[in-house]
PDB file of C-alpha atoms in Angstrom:
ATOM      1  CA  MET D1444      11.172  53.376  25.525  1.00 49.00           C
ATOM      2  CA  LEU D1445       7.615  52.490  24.639  1.00 55.00           C
ATOM      3  CA  MET D1446       6.509  49.017  23.496  1.00 57.00           C
ATOM      4  CA  ALA D1447       5.894  50.338  20.009  1.00 58.00           C
ATOM      5  CA  ASP D1448       9.491  51.588  19.832  1.00 58.00           C
ATOM      6  CA  LYS D1449      11.029  48.157  20.573  1.00 61.00           C
ATOM      7  CA  PRO D1450      12.578  46.287  17.689  1.00 59.00           C
ATOM      8  CA  LYS D1451      10.475  43.290  16.570  1.00 64.00           C
ATOM      9  CA  ASP D1452      13.093  40.573  16.865  1.00 72.00           C
ATOM     10  CA  ASN D1453      10.555  37.858  17.701  1.00 77.00           C
ATOM     11  CA  VAL D1454       8.838  38.004  14.302  1.00 76.00           C
ATOM     12  CA  ILE D1455       9.451  35.149  11.873  1.00 75.00           C
ATOM     13  CA  LEU D1456       9.311  36.153   8.244  1.00 73.00           C
ATOM     14  CA  PHE D1457       7.858  33.620   5.852  1.00 70.00           C
ATOM     15  CA  PRO D1458       8.690  33.434   2.162  1.00 69.00           C
ATOM     16  CA  LYS D1459       6.327  35.365  -0.029  1.00 75.00           C
ATOM     17  CA  ILE D1460       6.770  32.954  -2.937  1.00 73.00           C
ATOM     18  CA  PRO D1461       4.338  30.040  -2.728  1.00 70.00           C
ATOM     19  CA  LYS D1462       5.967  26.617  -2.708  1.00 71.00           C
ATOM     20  CA  VAL D1463       5.411  24.428  -5.747  1.00 72.00           C
ATOM     21  CA  PRO D1464       4.144  20.992  -4.687  1.00 72.00           C
ATOM     22  CA  ASN D1465       6.646  18.214  -5.179  1.00 74.00           C
ATOM     23  CA  PRO D1466       5.231  15.629  -7.653  1.00 72.00           C
ATOM     24  CA  LYS D1467       7.052  12.803  -5.873  1.00 74.00           C
ATOM     25  CA  ALA D1468       5.531  13.863  -2.568  1.00 71.00           C
ATOM     26  CA  GLN D1469       2.075  13.888  -4.186  1.00 73.00           C
ATOM     27  CA  GLU D1470       2.716  10.423  -5.627  1.00 75.00           C
ATOM     28  CA  LEU D1471       3.799   9.143  -2.216  1.00 75.00           C
ATOM     29  CA  ASP D1472       0.737  10.728  -0.655  1.00 83.00           C
ATOM     30  CA  ALA D1473      -1.512   9.017  -3.216  1.00 83.00           C
ATOM     31  CA  LYS D1474       0.190   5.679  -2.510  1.00 87.00           C
ATOM     32  CA  ARG D1475      -0.229   6.228   1.210  1.00 89.00           C
ATOM     33  CA  GLN D1476      -3.916   7.038   0.745  1.00 90.00           C
ATOM     34  CA  GLU D1477      -4.375   3.844  -1.289  1.00 91.00           C
ATOM     35  CA  MET D1478      -2.600   1.795   1.396  1.00 92.00           C
ATOM     36  CA  ILE D1479      -4.850   3.341   4.041  1.00 93.00           C
ATOM     37  CA  ARG D1480      -7.934   2.586   1.918  1.00 92.00           C
ATOM     38  CA  LEU D1481      -6.888  -1.042   1.456  1.00 94.00           C
ATOM     39  CA  GLN D1482      -6.141  -1.495   5.145  1.00 96.00           C
ATOM     40  CA  HIS D1483      -9.455   0.113   6.105  1.00 96.00           C
ATOM     41  CA  ASN D1484     -11.322  -2.159   3.674  1.00 96.00           C
ATOM     42  CA  LYS D1485      -9.583  -5.265   5.061  1.00 96.00           C
ATOM     43  CA  ILE D1486     -10.604  -4.317   8.599  1.00 97.00           C
ATOM     44  CA  TYR D1487     -14.139  -3.476   7.474  1.00 97.00           C
ATOM     45  CA  VAL D1488     -14.547  -6.775   5.597  1.00 97.00           C
ATOM     46  CA  GLN D1489     -13.138  -8.751   8.522  1.00 96.00           C
ATOM     47  CA  ALA D1490     -15.500  -7.097  11.014  1.00 97.00           C
ATOM     48  CA  LEU D1491     -18.562  -7.406   8.775  1.00 97.00           C
ATOM     49  CA  GLY D1492     -17.725 -11.017   7.886  1.00 97.00           C
ATOM     50  CA  ASP D1493     -17.268 -11.868  11.562  1.00 96.00           C
ATOM     51  CA  ASP D1494     -20.655 -10.341  12.402  1.00 97.00           C
ATOM     52  CA  ILE D1495     -22.425 -12.241   9.625  1.00 97.00           C
ATOM     53  CA  THR D1496     -20.828 -15.598  10.337  1.00 96.00           C
ATOM     54  CA  GLU D1497     -21.191 -15.254  14.109  1.00 95.00           C
ATOM     55  CA  ASP D1498     -24.944 -14.715  13.732  1.00 96.00           C
ATOM     56  CA  ILE D1499     -25.219 -17.797  11.525  1.00 96.00           C
ATOM     57  CA  LEU D1500     -23.053 -19.869  13.860  1.00 95.00           C
ATOM     58  CA  MET D1501     -25.269 -18.926  16.825  1.00 96.00           C
ATOM     59  CA  LYS D1502     -28.376 -19.874  14.836  1.00 97.00           C
ATOM     60  CA  LEU D1503     -26.847 -23.250  13.990  1.00 97.00           C
ATOM     61  CA  LYS D1504     -25.964 -23.765  17.662  1.00 96.00           C
ATOM     62  CA  ASP D1505     -29.574 -22.970  18.630  1.00 97.00           C
ATOM     63  CA  GLU D1506     -30.667 -25.631  16.102  1.00 97.00           C
ATOM     64  CA  ASN D1507     -28.404 -28.169  17.875  1.00 97.00           C
ATOM     65  CA  PHE D1508     -25.882 -28.615  15.077  1.00 96.00           C
ATOM     66  CA  ASN D1509     -22.640 -30.267  16.149  1.00 97.00           C
ATOM     67  CA  LEU D1510     -20.293 -27.297  15.828  1.00 96.00           C
ATOM     68  CA  THR D1511     -17.189 -29.291  16.758  1.00 96.00           C
ATOM     69  CA  ASP D1512     -17.544 -31.977  14.090  1.00 97.00           C
ATOM     70  CA  SER D1513     -14.535 -31.884  11.724  1.00 97.00           C
ATOM     71  CA  THR D1514     -16.724 -32.088   8.609  1.00 97.00           C
ATOM     72  CA  PHE D1515     -18.874 -29.224   9.870  1.00 97.00           C
ATOM     73  CA  LEU D1516     -15.771 -27.147  10.597  1.00 96.00           C
ATOM     74  CA  ARG D1517     -14.361 -27.706   7.087  1.00 97.00           C
ATOM     75  CA  ASP D1518     -17.677 -26.725   5.503  1.00 96.00           C
ATOM     76  CA  TYR D1519     -17.984 -23.752   7.831  1.00 96.00           C
ATOM     77  CA  LYS D1520     -14.475 -22.571   6.903  1.00 96.00           C
ATOM     78  CA  LEU D1521     -15.349 -22.685   3.201  1.00 96.00           C
ATOM     79  CA  PHE D1522     -18.583 -20.823   3.956  1.00 96.00           C
ATOM     80  CA  THR D1523     -16.767 -18.073   5.877  1.00 96.00           C
ATOM     81  CA  GLU D1524     -14.138 -17.704   3.126  1.00 96.00           C
ATOM     82  CA  THR D1525     -16.907 -17.437   0.551  1.00 96.00           C
ATOM     83  CA  ILE D1526     -18.532 -14.614   2.528  1.00 97.00           C
ATOM     84  CA  ARG D1527     -15.144 -12.934   2.843  1.00 97.00           C
ATOM     85  CA  SER D1528     -14.546 -13.271  -0.916  1.00 97.00           C
ATOM     86  CA  LEU D1529     -17.959 -11.756  -1.654  1.00 97.00           C
ATOM     87  CA  LEU D1530     -17.342  -8.801   0.670  1.00 97.00           C
ATOM     88  CA  LEU D1531     -13.825  -8.178  -0.654  1.00 97.00           C
ATOM     89  CA  ARG D1532     -15.109  -8.107  -4.230  1.00 97.00           C
ATOM     90  CA  GLN D1533     -17.648  -5.462  -3.223  1.00 97.00           C
ATOM     91  CA  VAL D1534     -14.830  -3.175  -2.040  1.00 96.00           C
ATOM     92  CA  LYS D1535     -12.760  -3.878  -5.193  1.00 95.00           C
ATOM     93  CA  MET D1536     -10.266  -6.238  -3.537  1.00 96.00           C
ATOM     94  CA  LYS D1537      -9.096  -9.684  -4.628  1.00 96.00           C
ATOM     95  CA  HIS D1538      -9.592 -13.075  -2.968  1.00 97.00           C
ATOM     96  CA  PRO D1539      -8.435 -16.459  -4.340  1.00 96.00           C
ATOM     97  CA  LEU D1540     -12.004 -17.825  -4.469  1.00 97.00           C
ATOM     98  CA  GLN D1541     -13.120 -15.121  -6.891  1.00 97.00           C
ATOM     99  CA  GLU D1542     -11.285 -16.719  -9.835  1.00 96.00           C
ATOM    100  CA  ARG D1543     -12.963 -20.064  -9.154  1.00 95.00           C
ATOM    101  CA  VAL D1544     -16.355 -18.430  -8.844  1.00 95.00           C
ATOM    102  CA  ASP D1545     -15.843 -16.604 -12.136  1.00 95.00           C
ATOM    103  CA  LYS D1546     -14.924 -19.871 -13.886  1.00 95.00           C
ATOM    104  CA  ALA D1547     -17.627 -22.075 -12.371  1.00 95.00           C
ATOM    105  CA  ILE D1548     -20.686 -19.825 -12.147  1.00 94.00           C
ATOM    106  CA  THR D1549     -22.641 -18.464 -15.091  1.00 93.00           C
ATOM    107  CA  THR D1550     -25.635 -16.175 -15.172  1.00 90.00           C
ATOM    108  CA  LYS D1551     -28.309 -15.446 -17.734  1.00 91.00           C
ATOM    109  CA  GLY D1552     -29.625 -11.935 -17.992  1.00 88.00           C
ATOM    110  CA  GLU D1553     -28.397  -8.874 -16.158  1.00 86.00           C
ATOM    111  CA  GLY D1554     -29.591  -6.625 -13.361  1.00 86.00           C
ATOM    112  CA  LYS D1555     -33.342  -6.909 -12.826  1.00 86.00           C
ATOM    113  CA  ASP D1556     -33.573  -9.314 -15.765  1.00 87.00           C
ATOM    114  CA  LEU D1557     -31.252 -11.877 -14.153  1.00 85.00           C
ATOM    115  CA  TYR D1558     -33.143 -15.153 -14.234  1.00 83.00           C
ATOM    116  CA  ALA D1559     -30.631 -18.023 -13.960  1.00 90.00           C
ATOM    117  CA  ILE D1560     -27.489 -18.684 -11.975  1.00 90.00           C
ATOM    118  CA  THR D1561     -25.752 -21.991 -12.679  1.00 94.00           C
ATOM    119  CA  ILE D1562     -22.800 -23.609 -10.882  1.00 94.00           C
ATOM    120  CA  ASP D1563     -20.642 -26.008 -12.885  1.00 94.00           C
ATOM    121  CA  TYR D1564     -19.009 -27.965 -10.053  1.00 93.00           C
ATOM    122  CA  ALA D1565     -16.568 -29.614 -12.465  1.00 94.00           C
ATOM    123  CA  LYS D1566     -15.018 -26.165 -13.050  1.00 90.00           C
ATOM    124  CA  PHE D1567     -14.922 -25.296  -9.373  1.00 85.00           C
TER     125      PHE D1567
END
């Protein structure tokens, strides 16, 4: 018997009717993609924030600031959280400081015509 005469029992037949996508599966996939985006943005913001603040911390060390002083450390923590808040807002994510910034800081003008930024510390 020739090879061509053998029965083809090792062939898997696939359905000829295309499968209709499951809407729940698409919804889950969209949720998963959003979770991945959020996680990626958190990692990105953390890495970028660390780079920025590390450079500033090294500059302050070179200028002989006392980096172990408790007052310095409190101020530095607020500074780093402010940077983090700024970066998170840029990637459309929330941070608790953003509400305080929105309440306490006003601007005059927009875009290239922005000419005044005022902080009302009583609202902060």
